[in-house]
Amino acid sequence: IGRSFIDFVHPRDCQTFASQITNGLAVPKIVNSTMVCRIRRYRGLTTGFGVKDSVVTFMPFFLKFCFKNISGEEKLIYLVIQATPFFSAFRIPNEVVAKPIPFVIRHGANGNLEYIDPESVPYLGYLPQDMTDKDALQLYHPEDLDYLQHVYEIIVKEGGAPRGRAYRIMAQNGGYLKVETEWSSFINPWSKRLEFVIGKHFIIEGPANPDVFQSPDKDEAKIKAQKCRENIVRIMNEVLTKPAEAAKQLMTKRCQKLATFMESLMEDQPKLDEELRLEIQDPDHSYYERDSVMLGGISPHHEHSDSKSSIGTPLS
């Protein structure tokens, strides 16, 4: 009592939580708004909500917001939150689901997720705000991609596909569920191109690990492979290539030679009467009354090849 509720909200959900409150205050006509949010779990009377001694754990909840005006000595607005906990829909490994509750996932033509139904949370373990703009195709099991490629070809040609054979989707804990899907899509009537695909998914069988909210196992091989990928990208962008290194060394040698040459020029003082000649040109044969100083027969003011002043000017 007396502490801020947002102190118990998972850091990754704070921005979404704050935007829900802001929207509710800005548009008071909206009676209820909802979101899925992780809340810090109470660990017992001895430790309470302390964070020093043990690992902080969070539990997913479905939150329903509403604002109430309380009229008293001064008018106050209270935020009332109804929080319903989420639990994994599965109790045993590879549990067969008799009566699955369908949920909807929508993704764009580029594969990026645009919407994931809150109904999917107890089945997949993902929170909607964590999945926005993620690649939906990464959720499919690699061995099922051939079948799904055929399904997507039908969707593009026919605008949808009926509920077909089961395939596998990855849950948050890294395991795979078996699902059957009814497919539909939206084709832009002007461009005649597919805008997004909607999948209505029915869970057939749960994953080997029934706790979909458990953190995925850290596979050392996957971690090493990802580190190698990052190193390859870094090498391509940061490490100097052999041709570039050779070009750099060649340029350095040229710069050194040029510097030496310039130093020798500075040491040898030029004789003005030999290297710099100022000549007065007849005004009838030039655009200027007095020609400019000529350096090596090249005038900075004009490029007339018949300029008399360029004749006989020694090279500087």
PDB file of C-alpha atoms in Angstrom:
ATOM      1  CA  ILE A   1       0.000   0.000   0.000  1.00  0.00           C
ATOM      2  CA  GLY A   2       1.275   3.447  -0.903  1.00  0.00           C
ATOM      3  CA  ARG A   3       3.771   2.286  -3.531  1.00  0.00           C
ATOM      4  CA  SER A   4       3.479   3.061  -7.224  1.00  0.00           C
ATOM      5  CA  PHE A   5       1.889   0.239  -9.211  1.00  0.00           C
ATOM      6  CA  ILE A   6       4.322   0.781 -12.077  1.00  0.00           C
ATOM      7  CA  ASP A   7       7.170  -0.282  -9.732  1.00  0.00           C
ATOM      8  CA  PHE A   8       5.848  -3.832 -10.037  1.00  0.00           C
ATOM      9  CA  VAL A   9       5.477  -3.778 -13.830  1.00  0.00           C
ATOM     10  CA  HIS A  10       8.136  -5.489 -15.950  1.00  0.00           C
ATOM     11  CA  PRO A  11      10.545  -2.894 -17.467  1.00  0.00           C
ATOM     12  CA  ARG A  12       9.715  -4.083 -21.002  1.00  0.00           C
ATOM     13  CA  ASP A  13       6.001  -3.444 -20.369  1.00  0.00           C
ATOM     14  CA  CYS A  14       6.267  -0.016 -18.719  1.00  0.00           C
ATOM     15  CA  GLN A  15       5.986   1.954 -21.966  1.00  0.00           C
ATOM     16  CA  THR A  16       2.918   0.013 -23.127  1.00  0.00           C
ATOM     17  CA  PHE A  17       1.364   0.369 -19.665  1.00  0.00           C
ATOM     18  CA  ALA A  18       1.975   4.132 -19.620  1.00  0.00           C
ATOM     19  CA  SER A  19       0.513   4.573 -23.127  1.00  0.00           C
ATOM     20  CA  GLN A  20      -2.671   2.742 -22.066  1.00  0.00           C
ATOM     21  CA  ILE A  21      -3.138   5.173 -19.175  1.00  0.00           C
ATOM     22  CA  THR A  22      -2.397   8.183 -21.406  1.00  0.00           C
ATOM     23  CA  ASN A  23      -4.906   7.014 -24.019  1.00  0.00           C
ATOM     24  CA  GLY A  24      -7.524   6.429 -21.347  1.00  0.00           C
ATOM     25  CA  LEU A  25      -7.120   9.957 -19.991  1.00  0.00           C
ATOM     26  CA  ALA A  26      -7.029  11.523 -23.453  1.00  0.00           C
ATOM     27  CA  VAL A  27     -10.138   9.679 -24.678  1.00  0.00           C
ATOM     28  CA  PRO A  28     -12.398   9.358 -21.628  1.00  0.00           C
ATOM     29  CA  LYS A  29     -15.267   7.960 -23.733  1.00  0.00           C
ATOM     30  CA  ILE A  30     -13.427   4.643 -23.948  1.00  0.00           C
ATOM     31  CA  VAL A  31     -14.877   2.760 -21.004  1.00  0.00           C
ATOM     32  CA  ASN A  32     -12.329  -0.043 -20.801  1.00  0.00           C
ATOM     33  CA  SER A  33      -8.919  -0.652 -22.344  1.00  0.00           C
ATOM     34  CA  THR A  34      -6.940  -3.855 -21.995  1.00  0.00           C
ATOM     35  CA  MET A  35      -3.403  -5.153 -22.269  1.00  0.00           C
ATOM     36  CA  VAL A  36      -1.223  -8.105 -21.306  1.00  0.00           C
ATOM     37  CA  CYS A  37       1.428  -7.212 -18.749  1.00  0.00           C
ATOM     38  CA  ARG A  38       4.043  -8.935 -16.594  1.00  0.00           C
ATOM     39  CA  ILE A  39       3.861  -8.110 -12.874  1.00  0.00           C
ATOM     40  CA  ARG A  40       6.548  -8.829 -10.301  1.00  0.00           C
ATOM     41  CA  ARG A  41       5.744 -11.931  -8.273  1.00  0.00           C
ATOM     42  CA  TYR A  42       5.548 -11.849  -4.469  1.00  0.00           C
ATOM     43  CA  ARG A  43       7.986 -14.335  -2.985  1.00  0.00           C
ATOM     44  CA  GLY A  44       6.653 -14.773   0.544  1.00  0.00           C
ATOM     45  CA  LEU A  45       6.390 -13.033   3.886  1.00  0.00           C
ATOM     46  CA  THR A  46      10.114 -13.220   4.604  1.00  0.00           C
ATOM     47  CA  THR A  47      11.377 -11.695   1.391  1.00  0.00           C
ATOM     48  CA  GLY A  48       8.258  -9.886   0.147  1.00  0.00           C
ATOM     49  CA  PHE A  49       8.987  -7.843  -2.970  1.00  0.00           C
ATOM     50  CA  GLY A  50      12.699  -7.504  -2.182  1.00  0.00           C
ATOM     51  CA  VAL A  51      15.069  -7.719  -5.126  1.00  0.00           C
ATOM     52  CA  LYS A  52      18.470  -8.101  -3.430  1.00  0.00           C
ATOM     53  CA  ASP A  53      18.732 -11.741  -2.436  1.00  0.00           C
ATOM     54  CA  SER A  54      17.005 -13.760  -5.140  1.00  0.00           C
ATOM     55  CA  VAL A  55      16.065 -13.663  -8.796  1.00  0.00           C
ATOM     56  CA  VAL A  56      13.100 -11.432  -9.613  1.00  0.00           C
ATOM     57  CA  THR A  57      10.270 -13.338 -11.285  1.00  0.00           C
ATOM     58  CA  PHE A  58       7.310 -11.942 -13.188  1.00  0.00           C
ATOM     59  CA  MET A  59       3.908 -13.378 -13.949  1.00  0.00           C
ATOM     60  CA  PRO A  60       1.753 -12.469 -16.972  1.00  0.00           C
ATOM     61  CA  PHE A  61      -1.638 -10.858 -16.338  1.00  0.00           C
ATOM     62  CA  PHE A  62      -4.507  -9.666 -18.460  1.00  0.00           C
ATOM     63  CA  LEU A  63      -5.224  -6.094 -17.294  1.00  0.00           C
ATOM     64  CA  LYS A  64      -8.498  -4.275 -17.770  1.00  0.00           C
ATOM     65  CA  PHE A  65      -8.351  -0.512 -17.136  1.00  0.00           C
ATOM     66  CA  CYS A  66     -11.120   1.897 -16.283  1.00  0.00           C
ATOM     67  CA  PHE A  67     -11.138   5.428 -14.881  1.00  0.00           C
ATOM     68  CA  LYS A  68     -13.599   6.522 -12.182  1.00  0.00           C
ATOM     69  CA  ASN A  69     -14.391  10.025 -11.058  1.00  0.00           C
ATOM     70  CA  ILE A  70     -14.740  10.349  -7.292  1.00  0.00           C
ATOM     71  CA  SER A  71     -16.530  13.539  -6.232  1.00  0.00           C
ATOM     72  CA  GLY A  72     -15.754  14.777  -2.764  1.00  0.00           C
ATOM     73  CA  GLU A  73     -14.160  17.915  -1.447  1.00  0.00           C
ATOM     74  CA  GLU A  74     -12.123  17.872  -4.614  1.00  0.00           C
ATOM     75  CA  LYS A  75     -12.749  15.962  -7.827  1.00  0.00           C
ATOM     76  CA  LEU A  76     -10.346  13.035  -8.189  1.00  0.00           C
ATOM     77  CA  ILE A  77      -9.818  10.523 -10.990  1.00  0.00           C
ATOM     78  CA  TYR A  78      -8.957   6.978  -9.941  1.00  0.00           C
ATOM     79  CA  LEU A  79      -7.483   4.300 -12.173  1.00  0.00           C
ATOM     80  CA  VAL A  80      -9.062   0.927 -11.452  1.00  0.00           C
ATOM     81  CA  ILE A  81      -7.237  -2.159 -12.745  1.00  0.00           C
ATOM     82  CA  GLN A  82      -8.752  -5.614 -12.895  1.00  0.00           C
ATOM     83  CA  ALA A  83      -5.883  -8.102 -13.201  1.00  0.00           C
ATOM     84  CA  THR A  84      -6.469 -11.699 -14.278  1.00  0.00           C
ATOM     85  CA  PRO A  85      -3.444 -14.031 -14.169  1.00  0.00           C
ATOM     86  CA  PHE A  86      -2.385 -16.113 -17.152  1.00  0.00           C
ATOM     87  CA  PHE A  87      -1.354 -19.740 -16.671  1.00  0.00           C
ATOM     88  CA  SER A  88       0.044 -22.123 -19.237  1.00  0.00           C
ATOM     89  CA  ALA A  89      -2.748 -23.969 -21.031  1.00  0.00           C
ATOM     90  CA  PHE A  90      -0.764 -27.222 -20.784  1.00  0.00           C
ATOM     91  CA  ARG A  91      -0.152 -29.460 -17.769  1.00  0.00           C
ATOM     92  CA  ILE A  92       1.718 -32.404 -19.270  1.00  0.00           C
ATOM     93  CA  PRO A  93       4.287 -32.762 -22.081  1.00  0.00           C
ATOM     94  CA  ASN A  94       2.833 -33.007 -25.606  1.00  0.00           C
ATOM     95  CA  GLU A  95      -0.696 -32.649 -24.241  1.00  0.00           C
ATOM     96  CA  VAL A  96      -3.423 -33.303 -26.801  1.00  0.00           C
ATOM     97  CA  VAL A  97      -5.991 -30.486 -26.780  1.00  0.00           C
ATOM     98  CA  ALA A  98      -9.575 -31.705 -27.171  1.00  0.00           C
ATOM     99  CA  LYS A  99     -11.379 -28.372 -27.466  1.00  0.00           C
ATOM    100  CA  PRO A 100      -8.870 -25.672 -28.392  1.00  0.00           C
ATOM    101  CA  ILE A 101      -9.799 -21.994 -28.239  1.00  0.00           C
ATOM    102  CA  PRO A 102      -8.735 -20.498 -31.601  1.00  0.00           C
ATOM    103  CA  PHE A 103      -6.629 -17.343 -31.748  1.00  0.00           C
ATOM    104  CA  VAL A 104      -5.677 -15.004 -34.573  1.00  0.00           C
ATOM    105  CA  ILE A 105      -2.269 -13.864 -35.794  1.00  0.00           C
ATOM    106  CA  ARG A 106      -1.877 -11.314 -38.615  1.00  0.00           C
ATOM    107  CA  HIS A 107       1.301 -10.506 -40.510  1.00  0.00           C
ATOM    108  CA  GLY A 108       2.165  -8.292 -43.475  1.00  0.00           C
ATOM    109  CA  ALA A 109       3.438  -9.303 -46.900  1.00  0.00           C
ATOM    110  CA  ASN A 110       7.006  -8.815 -45.577  1.00  0.00           C
ATOM    111  CA  GLY A 111       6.364 -11.407 -42.848  1.00  0.00           C
ATOM    112  CA  ASN A 112       6.380  -8.914 -39.959  1.00  0.00           C
ATOM    113  CA  LEU A 113       3.771  -9.535 -37.263  1.00  0.00           C
ATOM    114  CA  GLU A 114       1.121  -6.827 -37.020  1.00  0.00           C
ATOM    115  CA  TYR A 115      -1.307  -8.366 -34.512  1.00  0.00           C
ATOM    116  CA  ILE A 116      -1.336 -11.313 -32.139  1.00  0.00           C
ATOM    117  CA  ASP A 117      -4.506 -12.199 -30.231  1.00  0.00           C
ATOM    118  CA  PRO A 118      -4.295 -12.032 -26.393  1.00  0.00           C
ATOM    119  CA  GLU A 119      -6.090 -15.400 -26.471  1.00  0.00           C
ATOM    120  CA  SER A 120      -2.788 -16.883 -27.705  1.00  0.00           C
ATOM    121  CA  VAL A 121      -0.862 -15.984 -24.524  1.00  0.00           C
ATOM    122  CA  PRO A 122      -1.571 -19.181 -22.485  1.00  0.00           C
ATOM    123  CA  TYR A 123      -0.847 -21.335 -25.567  1.00  0.00           C
ATOM    124  CA  LEU A 124       2.279 -19.668 -26.980  1.00  0.00           C
ATOM    125  CA  GLY A 125       3.593 -17.679 -24.002  1.00  0.00           C
ATOM    126  CA  TYR A 126       4.357 -14.537 -26.050  1.00  0.00           C
ATOM    127  CA  LEU A 127       3.100 -11.122 -24.992  1.00  0.00           C
ATOM    128  CA  PRO A 128       1.591  -9.122 -27.887  1.00  0.00           C
ATOM    129  CA  GLN A 129       3.866  -6.102 -27.359  1.00  0.00           C
ATOM    130  CA  ASP A 130       6.956  -8.351 -27.538  1.00  0.00           C
ATOM    131  CA  MET A 131       5.972  -9.708 -30.942  1.00  0.00           C
ATOM    132  CA  THR A 132       5.210  -6.505 -32.853  1.00  0.00           C
ATOM    133  CA  ASP A 133       7.323  -6.275 -36.035  1.00  0.00           C
ATOM    134  CA  LYS A 134       8.931  -9.675 -35.374  1.00  0.00           C
ATOM    135  CA  ASP A 135       9.216 -12.099 -38.300  1.00  0.00           C
ATOM    136  CA  ALA A 136       6.241 -14.488 -38.231  1.00  0.00           C
ATOM    137  CA  LEU A 137       8.082 -16.936 -40.486  1.00  0.00           C
ATOM    138  CA  GLN A 138      10.664 -17.495 -37.739  1.00  0.00           C
ATOM    139  CA  LEU A 139       7.927 -19.155 -35.662  1.00  0.00           C
ATOM    140  CA  TYR A 140       7.467 -21.986 -38.165  1.00  0.00           C
ATOM    141  CA  HIS A 141       9.391 -25.238 -37.747  1.00  0.00           C
ATOM    142  CA  PRO A 142      12.089 -25.525 -40.455  1.00  0.00           C
ATOM    143  CA  GLU A 143      10.864 -28.970 -41.504  1.00  0.00           C
ATOM    144  CA  ASP A 144       7.351 -27.597 -42.171  1.00  0.00           C
ATOM    145  CA  LEU A 145       8.443 -24.726 -44.422  1.00  0.00           C
ATOM    146  CA  ASP A 146       8.010 -26.721 -47.651  1.00  0.00           C
ATOM    147  CA  TYR A 147       4.370 -27.408 -46.785  1.00  0.00           C
ATOM    148  CA  LEU A 148       3.783 -23.796 -45.690  1.00  0.00           C
ATOM    149  CA  GLN A 149       5.332 -22.442 -48.884  1.00  0.00           C
ATOM    150  CA  HIS A 150       2.681 -24.387 -50.804  1.00  0.00           C
ATOM    151  CA  VAL A 151      -0.027 -22.997 -48.477  1.00  0.00           C
ATOM    152  CA  TYR A 152       1.113 -19.404 -49.079  1.00  0.00           C
ATOM    153  CA  GLU A 153       1.025 -19.964 -52.833  1.00  0.00           C
ATOM    154  CA  ILE A 154      -2.634 -20.992 -52.479  1.00  0.00           C
ATOM    155  CA  ILE A 155      -3.362 -17.956 -50.263  1.00  0.00           C
ATOM    156  CA  VAL A 156      -1.962 -15.566 -52.874  1.00  0.00           C
ATOM    157  CA  LYS A 157      -3.856 -17.217 -55.742  1.00  0.00           C
ATOM    158  CA  GLU A 158      -7.177 -17.880 -53.994  1.00  0.00           C
ATOM    159  CA  GLY A 159      -7.201 -15.215 -51.251  1.00  0.00           C
ATOM    160  CA  GLY A 160      -7.226 -17.855 -48.510  1.00  0.00           C
ATOM    161  CA  ALA A 161      -6.775 -21.535 -47.685  1.00  0.00           C
ATOM    162  CA  PRO A 162      -8.958 -23.990 -45.749  1.00  0.00           C
ATOM    163  CA  ARG A 163      -7.900 -25.668 -42.536  1.00  0.00           C
ATOM    164  CA  GLY A 164      -5.316 -28.231 -43.604  1.00  0.00           C
ATOM    165  CA  ARG A 165      -2.818 -30.581 -42.071  1.00  0.00           C
ATOM    166  CA  ALA A 166      -1.084 -29.864 -38.747  1.00  0.00           C
ATOM    167  CA  TYR A 167       2.286 -28.104 -38.634  1.00  0.00           C
ATOM    168  CA  ARG A 168       4.504 -26.757 -35.842  1.00  0.00           C
ATOM    169  CA  ILE A 169       4.769 -23.265 -34.310  1.00  0.00           C
ATOM    170  CA  MET A 170       7.425 -22.295 -31.785  1.00  0.00           C
ATOM    171  CA  ALA A 171       6.328 -21.310 -28.269  1.00  0.00           C
ATOM    172  CA  GLN A 172       8.069 -18.747 -26.075  1.00  0.00           C
ATOM    173  CA  ASN A 173       9.973 -21.486 -24.189  1.00  0.00           C
ATOM    174  CA  GLY A 174      11.561 -22.746 -27.424  1.00  0.00           C
ATOM    175  CA  GLY A 175       9.357 -25.836 -27.792  1.00  0.00           C
ATOM    176  CA  TYR A 176       6.933 -26.485 -30.651  1.00  0.00           C
ATOM    177  CA  LEU A 177       3.149 -26.873 -30.675  1.00  0.00           C
ATOM    178  CA  LYS A 178       1.139 -28.578 -33.390  1.00  0.00           C
ATOM    179  CA  VAL A 179      -1.554 -26.373 -34.913  1.00  0.00           C
ATOM    180  CA  GLU A 180      -4.075 -26.393 -37.734  1.00  0.00           C
ATOM    181  CA  THR A 181      -4.881 -23.086 -39.411  1.00  0.00           C
ATOM    182  CA  GLU A 182      -7.631 -21.434 -41.427  1.00  0.00           C
ATOM    183  CA  TRP A 183      -6.041 -18.805 -43.699  1.00  0.00           C
ATOM    184  CA  SER A 184      -7.427 -15.587 -45.147  1.00  0.00           C
ATOM    185  CA  SER A 185      -5.858 -12.460 -46.620  1.00  0.00           C
ATOM    186  CA  PHE A 186      -6.480  -8.929 -47.813  1.00  0.00           C
ATOM    187  CA  ILE A 187      -5.607  -7.974 -51.376  1.00  0.00           C
ATOM    188  CA  ASN A 188      -5.307  -4.250 -52.106  1.00  0.00           C
ATOM    189  CA  PRO A 189      -7.968  -3.575 -54.792  1.00  0.00           C
ATOM    190  CA  TRP A 190      -5.891  -0.782 -56.374  1.00  0.00           C
ATOM    191  CA  SER A 191      -2.418  -2.322 -56.461  1.00  0.00           C
ATOM    192  CA  LYS A 192      -3.754  -5.909 -56.708  1.00  0.00           C
ATOM    193  CA  ARG A 193      -1.051  -6.897 -54.239  1.00  0.00           C
ATOM    194  CA  LEU A 194      -1.365  -8.823 -50.990  1.00  0.00           C
ATOM    195  CA  GLU A 195      -1.387  -6.527 -47.944  1.00  0.00           C
ATOM    196  CA  PHE A 196      -1.583  -8.985 -45.041  1.00  0.00           C
ATOM    197  CA  VAL A 197      -2.341 -12.602 -44.116  1.00  0.00           C
ATOM    198  CA  ILE A 198      -4.582 -13.694 -41.237  1.00  0.00           C
ATOM    199  CA  GLY A 199      -4.197 -17.106 -39.639  1.00  0.00           C
ATOM    200  CA  LYS A 200      -6.875 -18.500 -37.318  1.00  0.00           C
ATOM    201  CA  HIS A 201      -4.945 -21.132 -35.364  1.00  0.00           C
ATOM    202  CA  PHE A 202      -6.275 -24.202 -33.552  1.00  0.00           C
ATOM    203  CA  ILE A 203      -3.891 -25.930 -31.122  1.00  0.00           C
ATOM    204  CA  ILE A 204      -3.784 -29.690 -31.614  1.00  0.00           C
ATOM    205  CA  GLU A 205      -0.886 -30.689 -29.362  1.00  0.00           C
ATOM    206  CA  GLY A 206       1.162 -28.864 -26.747  1.00  0.00           C
ATOM    207  CA  PRO A 207       4.974 -28.606 -26.540  1.00  0.00           C
ATOM    208  CA  ALA A 208       7.335 -31.036 -24.808  1.00  0.00           C
ATOM    209  CA  ASN A 209       7.805 -28.466 -22.025  1.00  0.00           C
ATOM    210  CA  PRO A 210       4.261 -27.653 -20.847  1.00  0.00           C
ATOM    211  CA  ASP A 211       5.278 -24.344 -19.171  1.00  0.00           C
ATOM    212  CA  VAL A 212       5.167 -21.962 -22.148  1.00  0.00           C
ATOM    213  CA  PHE A 213       6.158 -19.011 -19.917  1.00  0.00           C
ATOM    214  CA  GLN A 214       9.468 -20.565 -18.909  1.00  0.00           C
ATOM    215  CA  SER A 215      12.563 -18.891 -20.286  1.00  0.00           C
ATOM    216  CA  PRO A 216      13.961 -20.755 -23.312  1.00  0.00           C
ATOM    217  CA  ASP A 217      16.968 -22.973 -22.746  1.00  0.00           C
ATOM    218  CA  LYS A 218      20.233 -21.297 -23.623  1.00  0.00           C
ATOM    219  CA  ASP A 219      21.584 -23.633 -26.263  1.00  0.00           C
ATOM    220  CA  GLU A 220      25.369 -23.176 -26.264  1.00  0.00           C
ATOM    221  CA  ALA A 221      25.587 -24.137 -29.942  1.00  0.00           C
ATOM    222  CA  LYS A 222      23.007 -21.498 -30.877  1.00  0.00           C
ATOM    223  CA  ILE A 223      24.777 -18.869 -28.779  1.00  0.00           C
ATOM    224  CA  LYS A 224      28.121 -19.704 -30.420  1.00  0.00           C
ATOM    225  CA  ALA A 225      26.538 -19.638 -33.890  1.00  0.00           C
ATOM    226  CA  GLN A 226      24.946 -16.252 -33.234  1.00  0.00           C
ATOM    227  CA  LYS A 227      28.246 -14.883 -31.934  1.00  0.00           C
ATOM    228  CA  CYS A 228      29.942 -16.086 -35.119  1.00  0.00           C
ATOM    229  CA  ARG A 229      27.269 -14.340 -37.227  1.00  0.00           C
ATOM    230  CA  GLU A 230      27.826 -11.102 -35.328  1.00  0.00           C
ATOM    231  CA  ASN A 231      31.596 -11.442 -35.750  1.00  0.00           C
ATOM    232  CA  ILE A 232      31.213 -11.992 -39.505  1.00  0.00           C
ATOM    233  CA  VAL A 233      29.111  -8.827 -39.798  1.00  0.00           C
ATOM    234  CA  ARG A 234      31.661  -6.926 -37.707  1.00  0.00           C
ATOM    235  CA  ILE A 235      34.526  -8.214 -39.859  1.00  0.00           C
ATOM    236  CA  MET A 236      32.755  -7.151 -43.057  1.00  0.00           C
ATOM    237  CA  ASN A 237      32.131  -3.653 -41.692  1.00  0.00           C
ATOM    238  CA  GLU A 238      35.183  -2.915 -39.535  1.00  0.00           C
ATOM    239  CA  VAL A 239      38.259  -4.978 -40.477  1.00  0.00           C
ATOM    240  CA  LEU A 240      40.274  -3.383 -43.283  1.00  0.00           C
ATOM    241  CA  THR A 241      40.413  -5.584 -46.393  1.00  0.00           C
ATOM    242  CA  LYS A 242      43.735  -6.479 -48.057  1.00  0.00           C
ATOM    243  CA  PRO A 243      43.110  -4.353 -51.213  1.00  0.00           C
ATOM    244  CA  ALA A 244      42.134  -1.410 -49.013  1.00  0.00           C
ATOM    245  CA  GLU A 245      45.243  -1.900 -46.851  1.00  0.00           C
ATOM    246  CA  ALA A 246      47.475  -1.952 -49.962  1.00  0.00           C
ATOM    247  CA  ALA A 247      45.759   1.168 -51.308  1.00  0.00           C
ATOM    248  CA  LYS A 248      46.235   2.878 -47.962  1.00  0.00           C
ATOM    249  CA  GLN A 249      49.977   2.051 -47.915  1.00  0.00           C
ATOM    250  CA  LEU A 250      50.381   3.260 -51.510  1.00  0.00           C
ATOM    251  CA  MET A 251      48.586   6.508 -50.683  1.00  0.00           C
ATOM    252  CA  THR A 252      50.813   6.982 -47.625  1.00  0.00           C
ATOM    253  CA  LYS A 253      53.953   6.618 -49.800  1.00  0.00           C
ATOM    254  CA  ARG A 254      52.577   9.137 -52.314  1.00  0.00           C
ATOM    255  CA  CYS A 255      51.783  11.591 -49.533  1.00  0.00           C
ATOM    256  CA  GLN A 256      55.310  11.228 -48.143  1.00  0.00           C
ATOM    257  CA  LYS A 257      56.866  11.847 -51.579  1.00  0.00           C
ATOM    258  CA  LEU A 258      54.633  14.879 -52.117  1.00  0.00           C
ATOM    259  CA  ALA A 259      55.586  16.267 -48.709  1.00  0.00           C
ATOM    260  CA  THR A 260      59.297  15.801 -49.469  1.00  0.00           C
ATOM    261  CA  PHE A 261      58.876  17.508 -52.848  1.00  0.00           C
ATOM    262  CA  MET A 262      57.037  20.472 -51.275  1.00  0.00           C
ATOM    263  CA  GLU A 263      59.756  20.816 -48.646  1.00  0.00           C
ATOM    264  CA  SER A 264      62.423  20.954 -51.357  1.00  0.00           C
ATOM    265  CA  LEU A 265      60.465  23.689 -53.159  1.00  0.00           C
ATOM    266  CA  MET A 266      60.250  25.724 -49.984  1.00  0.00           C
ATOM    267  CA  GLU A 267      63.982  25.405 -49.388  1.00  0.00           C
ATOM    268  CA  ASP A 268      64.879  26.567 -52.937  1.00  0.00           C
ATOM    269  CA  GLN A 269      63.888  30.268 -53.015  1.00  0.00           C
ATOM    270  CA  PRO A 270      62.706  31.161 -56.539  1.00  0.00           C
ATOM    271  CA  LYS A 271      64.244  34.013 -58.507  1.00  0.00           C
ATOM    272  CA  LEU A 272      61.439  36.436 -59.156  1.00  0.00           C
ATOM    273  CA  ASP A 273      62.803  37.783 -62.428  1.00  0.00           C
ATOM    274  CA  GLU A 274      62.983  34.266 -63.876  1.00  0.00           C
ATOM    275  CA  GLU A 275      59.950  32.445 -62.521  1.00  0.00           C
ATOM    276  CA  LEU A 276      57.382  35.169 -61.983  1.00  0.00           C
ATOM    277  CA  ARG A 277      56.919  37.687 -64.752  1.00  0.00           C
ATOM    278  CA  LEU A 278      54.447  40.544 -64.732  1.00  0.00           C
ATOM    279  CA  GLU A 279      53.643  41.801 -68.197  1.00  0.00           C
ATOM    280  CA  ILE A 280      51.401  44.637 -69.324  1.00  0.00           C
ATOM    281  CA  GLN A 281      49.234  43.691 -72.263  1.00  0.00           C
ATOM    282  CA  ASP A 282      47.834  46.041 -74.860  1.00  0.00           C
ATOM    283  CA  PRO A 283      44.219  46.846 -73.684  1.00  0.00           C
ATOM    284  CA  ASP A 284      42.965  46.374 -77.247  1.00  0.00           C
ATOM    285  CA  HIS A 285      43.813  42.673 -77.139  1.00  0.00           C
ATOM    286  CA  SER A 286      42.445  41.749 -73.740  1.00  0.00           C
ATOM    287  CA  TYR A 287      39.298  41.854 -71.626  1.00  0.00           C
ATOM    288  CA  TYR A 288      41.335  43.350 -68.833  1.00  0.00           C
ATOM    289  CA  GLU A 289      43.366  46.564 -68.802  1.00  0.00           C
ATOM    290  CA  ARG A 290      46.197  44.813 -66.983  1.00  0.00           C
ATOM    291  CA  ASP A 291      46.853  41.132 -67.297  1.00  0.00           C
ATOM    292  CA  SER A 292      47.182  39.052 -64.198  1.00  0.00           C
ATOM    293  CA  VAL A 293      50.299  37.500 -62.771  1.00  0.00           C
ATOM    294  CA  MET A 294      51.183  34.430 -64.838  1.00  0.00           C
ATOM    295  CA  LEU A 295      52.283  31.246 -63.067  1.00  0.00           C
ATOM    296  CA  GLY A 296      53.754  28.699 -65.450  1.00  0.00           C
ATOM    297  CA  GLY A 297      51.843  30.237 -68.363  1.00  0.00           C
ATOM    298  CA  ILE A 298      48.427  29.587 -66.760  1.00  0.00           C
ATOM    299  CA  SER A 299      46.255  32.568 -65.968  1.00  0.00           C
ATOM    300  CA  PRO A 300      43.746  32.279 -63.111  1.00  0.00           C
ATOM    301  CA  HIS A 301      41.413  34.778 -64.876  1.00  0.00           C
ATOM    302  CA  HIS A 302      41.019  33.469 -68.431  1.00  0.00           C
ATOM    303  CA  GLU A 303      41.932  30.625 -70.701  1.00  0.00           C
ATOM    304  CA  HIS A 304      42.559  32.417 -74.013  1.00  0.00           C
ATOM    305  CA  SER A 305      45.134  30.406 -75.901  1.00  0.00           C
ATOM    306  CA  ASP A 306      46.176  33.528 -77.820  1.00  0.00           C
ATOM    307  CA  SER A 307      47.043  35.526 -74.716  1.00  0.00           C
ATOM    308  CA  LYS A 308      50.363  37.233 -75.333  1.00  0.00           C
ATOM    309  CA  SER A 309      51.242  37.185 -71.694  1.00  0.00           C
ATOM    310  CA  SER A 310      51.489  33.376 -71.683  1.00  0.00           C
ATOM    311  CA  ILE A 311      54.172  33.421 -74.370  1.00  0.00           C
ATOM    312  CA  GLY A 312      57.644  32.945 -73.080  1.00  0.00           C
ATOM    313  CA  THR A 313      56.680  32.615 -69.431  1.00  0.00           C
ATOM    314  CA  PRO A 314      59.074  30.124 -67.869  1.00  0.00           C
ATOM    315  CA  LEU A 315      57.755  27.063 -66.053  1.00  0.00           C
ATOM    316  CA  SER A 316      57.555  27.533 -62.287  1.00  0.00           C
TER     317      SER A 316
END
